Amino acid sequence: MQEPSLDHWTFIFLFAGAHGLFLAIVLFFQKKGRAQANQVLAAIMFLFGLTIFYYVAFWTGYIEVLSRVFRVILILPLTFGPLFLLYFKLLQREKISRRDAWHLLPFFLFFISNVPQYVGWEPTWSGTVYGPAVYYVRVILLNSHTLAYAAYFFVYLKKQQSHASLMPFQFRWMRMAAVCYAGFAVSLAMYYVLYVTIDFNITHDYAVSFFMSVFVYLAGYLGYRQPEALMGEVTSKKSPAPKYAKSGLTQTEATFHLKNITRFMEKERPYLDSELKMEALAQQLNLSKHTFSQIINDNLRQNFADFINRYRVEEAQRLLARLENQNEKILTIAYDAGFRNKASFYNAFNKHAGISPTRYRAQALASHKQERKTARFF
């Protein structure tokens, strides 16, 4: 091993490792946002920082003064994929179950098999278990594991791109994180390939830490410019309405959700269900009842009944204006538009359209007749 020393590259990586550990501490104790997402991201930052420190110690020769126990860091890549997946799920409010813990099984199996090496115990069978042939098998398994997660993340994010509760800048952050992880996985695999096939150059090893460092620096930058992307929650600088004083919803997030709500209402037309309740509609939109209520109250200045009835009145207007429905009973059209009774229909129609359904139909039919009469002269 070379004489212990530091160069400009190792200084850069050393700073990245320290930066990762610092962010881990900040995120772990961060009270804003989703606590679980913060803690998982803190774990990723901590393990990245620890891994970078170990690599720097290897490059500079200081690894000679470290205990053999620190070799456990070499199998930490088996935890990165599962932790990234868990973090992505928490950002999207996905339900986490005990089955997710199985993702960490490969790490624990590797750890248990390496315990004799960590404690310096060399039994008679160690030459077989830790021989060259088994070493290559373990390397293949480790890299297959990291590369499989890298590929899966892009498939996973493609499916989640239209997730209703995911803000655009949060998705961009998840995609950047996936790219950094993929870069790390590929460079790690290339490191082992180059190590066993050609005369190894230390610059090849730097690529492994490069992508970890990029991720750490990106997280630090976003933590300063747009912390809500990392924490899975948007905090407002404006004073919210008293009714929603404890809400963490900002105008940016509300506007995003409102667009999703509008698209859903126009495409799926849930208002045609006369039994539609706020809880059911909010669930279809992957929103809580409280969040849905706040969005339409603050941005549309409407309660749920007015919000739904506006769509029903517009549907009734379309039906009343059709020539083929001119002999259809108005009450039948009210039911087809989603109203439950005559009184609620007439009240809502007068409120939103400004005239009665009967008069609206008469005006619409008169307009159709005038259009046909005019068409005769052209």
JSON list of N, CA, C and O in Angstrom, two decimals, residues 87-106:
[
{"chain": "A", "resi": 87, "resn": "TYR", "atom": "N", "xyz": [-37.63, 5.28, -0.12]},
{"chain": "A", "resi": 87, "resn": "TYR", "atom": "CA", "xyz": [-37.72, 6.75, -0.13]},
{"chain": "A", "resi": 87, "resn": "TYR", "atom": "C", "xyz": [-38.71, 7.21, -1.20]},
{"chain": "A", "resi": 87, "resn": "TYR", "atom": "O", "xyz": [-39.55, 8.09, -0.95]},
{"chain": "A", "resi": 88, "resn": "PHE", "atom": "N", "xyz": [-38.64, 6.64, -2.39]},
{"chain": "A", "resi": 88, "resn": "PHE", "atom": "CA", "xyz": [-39.56, 7.01, -3.47]},
{"chain": "A", "resi": 88, "resn": "PHE", "atom": "C", "xyz": [-41.01, 6.71, -3.06]},
{"chain": "A", "resi": 88, "resn": "PHE", "atom": "O", "xyz": [-41.92, 7.50, -3.34]},
{"chain": "A", "resi": 89, "resn": "LYS", "atom": "N", "xyz": [-41.22, 5.58, -2.43]},
{"chain": "A", "resi": 89, "resn": "LYS", "atom": "CA", "xyz": [-42.57, 5.22, -2.01]},
{"chain": "A", "resi": 89, "resn": "LYS", "atom": "C", "xyz": [-43.11, 6.19, -0.96]},
{"chain": "A", "resi": 89, "resn": "LYS", "atom": "O", "xyz": [-44.29, 6.58, -0.99]},
{"chain": "A", "resi": 90, "resn": "LEU", "atom": "N", "xyz": [-42.27, 6.58, -0.02]},
{"chain": "A", "resi": 90, "resn": "LEU", "atom": "CA", "xyz": [-42.69, 7.49, 1.03]},
{"chain": "A", "resi": 90, "resn": "LEU", "atom": "C", "xyz": [-43.00, 8.87, 0.47]},
{"chain": "A", "resi": 90, "resn": "LEU", "atom": "O", "xyz": [-43.91, 9.55, 0.95]},
{"chain": "A", "resi": 91, "resn": "LEU", "atom": "N", "xyz": [-42.26, 9.30, -0.54]},
{"chain": "A", "resi": 91, "resn": "LEU", "atom": "CA", "xyz": [-42.54, 10.60, -1.16]},
{"chain": "A", "resi": 91, "resn": "LEU", "atom": "C", "xyz": [-43.93, 10.63, -1.79]},
{"chain": "A", "resi": 91, "resn": "LEU", "atom": "O", "xyz": [-44.56, 11.68, -1.87]},
{"chain": "A", "resi": 92, "resn": "GLN", "atom": "N", "xyz": [-44.40, 9.46, -2.23]},
{"chain": "A", "resi": 92, "resn": "GLN", "atom": "CA", "xyz": [-45.69, 9.37, -2.90]},
{"chain": "A", "resi": 92, "resn": "GLN", "atom": "C", "xyz": [-46.81, 8.87, -1.99]},
{"chain": "A", "resi": 92, "resn": "GLN", "atom": "O", "xyz": [-47.89, 8.56, -2.46]},
{"chain": "A", "resi": 93, "resn": "ARG", "atom": "N", "xyz": [-46.50, 8.81, -0.70]},
{"chain": "A", "resi": 93, "resn": "ARG", "atom": "CA", "xyz": [-47.49, 8.38, 0.29]},
{"chain": "A", "resi": 93, "resn": "ARG", "atom": "C", "xyz": [-47.97, 6.95, 0.05]},
{"chain": "A", "resi": 93, "resn": "ARG", "atom": "O", "xyz": [-49.12, 6.59, 0.36]},
{"chain": "A", "resi": 94, "resn": "GLU", "atom": "N", "xyz": [-47.12, 6.12, -0.55]},
{"chain": "A", "resi": 94, "resn": "GLU", "atom": "CA", "xyz": [-47.49, 4.72, -0.74]},
{"chain": "A", "resi": 94, "resn": "GLU", "atom": "C", "xyz": [-47.43, 3.98, 0.59]},
{"chain": "A", "resi": 94, "resn": "GLU", "atom": "O", "xyz": [-46.62, 4.30, 1.46]},
{"chain": "A", "resi": 95, "resn": "LYS", "atom": "N", "xyz": [-48.26, 2.97, 0.71]},
{"chain": "A", "resi": 95, "resn": "LYS", "atom": "CA", "xyz": [-48.30, 2.20, 1.94]},
{"chain": "A", "resi": 95, "resn": "LYS", "atom": "C", "xyz": [-47.07, 1.31, 2.04]},
{"chain": "A", "resi": 95, "resn": "LYS", "atom": "O", "xyz": [-46.72, 0.60, 1.11]},
{"chain": "A", "resi": 96, "resn": "ILE", "atom": "N", "xyz": [-46.41, 1.37, 3.19]},
{"chain": "A", "resi": 96, "resn": "ILE", "atom": "CA", "xyz": [-45.23, 0.54, 3.43]},
{"chain": "A", "resi": 96, "resn": "ILE", "atom": "C", "xyz": [-45.62, -0.64, 4.31]},
{"chain": "A", "resi": 96, "resn": "ILE", "atom": "O", "xyz": [-46.29, -0.47, 5.34]},
{"chain": "A", "resi": 97, "resn": "SER", "atom": "N", "xyz": [-45.23, -1.84, 3.89]},
{"chain": "A", "resi": 97, "resn": "SER", "atom": "CA", "xyz": [-45.58, -3.05, 4.64]},
{"chain": "A", "resi": 97, "resn": "SER", "atom": "C", "xyz": [-44.31, -3.77, 5.08]},
{"chain": "A", "resi": 97, "resn": "SER", "atom": "O", "xyz": [-43.19, -3.42, 4.68]},
{"chain": "A", "resi": 98, "resn": "ARG", "atom": "N", "xyz": [-44.49, -4.79, 5.89]},
{"chain": "A", "resi": 98, "resn": "ARG", "atom": "CA", "xyz": [-43.34, -5.58, 6.36]},
{"chain": "A", "resi": 98, "resn": "ARG", "atom": "C", "xyz": [-42.65, -6.31, 5.22]},
{"chain": "A", "resi": 98, "resn": "ARG", "atom": "O", "xyz": [-41.46, -6.64, 5.31]},
{"chain": "A", "resi": 99, "resn": "ARG", "atom": "N", "xyz": [-43.37, -6.55, 4.15]},
{"chain": "A", "resi": 99, "resn": "ARG", "atom": "CA", "xyz": [-42.75, -7.25, 3.01]},
{"chain": "A", "resi": 99, "resn": "ARG", "atom": "C", "xyz": [-41.63, -6.44, 2.38]},
{"chain": "A", "resi": 99, "resn": "ARG", "atom": "O", "xyz": [-40.72, -7.00, 1.75]},
{"chain": "A", "resi": 100, "resn": "ASP", "atom": "N", "xyz": [-41.67, -5.11, 2.55]},
{"chain": "A", "resi": 100, "resn": "ASP", "atom": "CA", "xyz": [-40.60, -4.28, 2.00]},
{"chain": "A", "resi": 100, "resn": "ASP", "atom": "C", "xyz": [-39.26, -4.56, 2.66]},
{"chain": "A", "resi": 100, "resn": "ASP", "atom": "O", "xyz": [-38.21, -4.28, 2.09]},
{"chain": "A", "resi": 101, "resn": "ALA", "atom": "N", "xyz": [-39.30, -5.11, 3.87]},
{"chain": "A", "resi": 101, "resn": "ALA", "atom": "CA", "xyz": [-38.05, -5.42, 4.58]},
{"chain": "A", "resi": 101, "resn": "ALA", "atom": "C", "xyz": [-37.27, -6.53, 3.89]},
{"chain": "A", "resi": 101, "resn": "ALA", "atom": "O", "xyz": [-36.04, -6.64, 4.07]},
{"chain": "A", "resi": 102, "resn": "TRP", "atom": "N", "xyz": [-37.95, -7.35, 3.08]},
{"chain": "A", "resi": 102, "resn": "TRP", "atom": "CA", "xyz": [-37.26, -8.44, 2.39]},
{"chain": "A", "resi": 102, "resn": "TRP", "atom": "C", "xyz": [-36.22, -7.93, 1.40]},
{"chain": "A", "resi": 102, "resn": "TRP", "atom": "O", "xyz": [-35.30, -8.66, 1.01]},
{"chain": "A", "resi": 103, "resn": "HIS", "atom": "N", "xyz": [-36.36, -6.67, 0.99]},
{"chain": "A", "resi": 103, "resn": "HIS", "atom": "CA", "xyz": [-35.39, -6.11, 0.06]},
{"chain": "A", "resi": 103, "resn": "HIS", "atom": "C", "xyz": [-33.98, -6.05, 0.67]},
{"chain": "A", "resi": 103, "resn": "HIS", "atom": "O", "xyz": [-32.99, -6.00, -0.05]},
{"chain": "A", "resi": 104, "resn": "LEU", "atom": "N", "xyz": [-33.91, -6.03, 2.00]},
{"chain": "A", "resi": 104, "resn": "LEU", "atom": "CA", "xyz": [-32.62, -5.95, 2.67]},
{"chain": "A", "resi": 104, "resn": "LEU", "atom": "C", "xyz": [-32.01, -7.33, 2.97]},
{"chain": "A", "resi": 104, "resn": "LEU", "atom": "O", "xyz": [-30.92, -7.41, 3.54]},
{"chain": "A", "resi": 105, "resn": "LEU", "atom": "N", "xyz": [-32.70, -8.39, 2.60]},
{"chain": "A", "resi": 105, "resn": "LEU", "atom": "CA", "xyz": [-32.21, -9.75, 2.87]},
{"chain": "A", "resi": 105, "resn": "LEU", "atom": "C", "xyz": [-30.84, -10.01, 2.26]},
{"chain": "A", "resi": 105, "resn": "LEU", "atom": "O", "xyz": [-29.98, -10.59, 2.94]},
{"chain": "A", "resi": 106, "resn": "PRO", "atom": "N", "xyz": [-30.58, -9.65, 1.00]},
{"chain": "A", "resi": 106, "resn": "PRO", "atom": "CA", "xyz": [-29.23, -9.90, 0.45]},
{"chain": "A", "resi": 106, "resn": "PRO", "atom": "C", "xyz": [-28.12, -9.27, 1.28]},
{"chain": "A", "resi": 106, "resn": "PRO", "atom": "O", "xyz": [-27.06, -9.89, 1.47]}
]
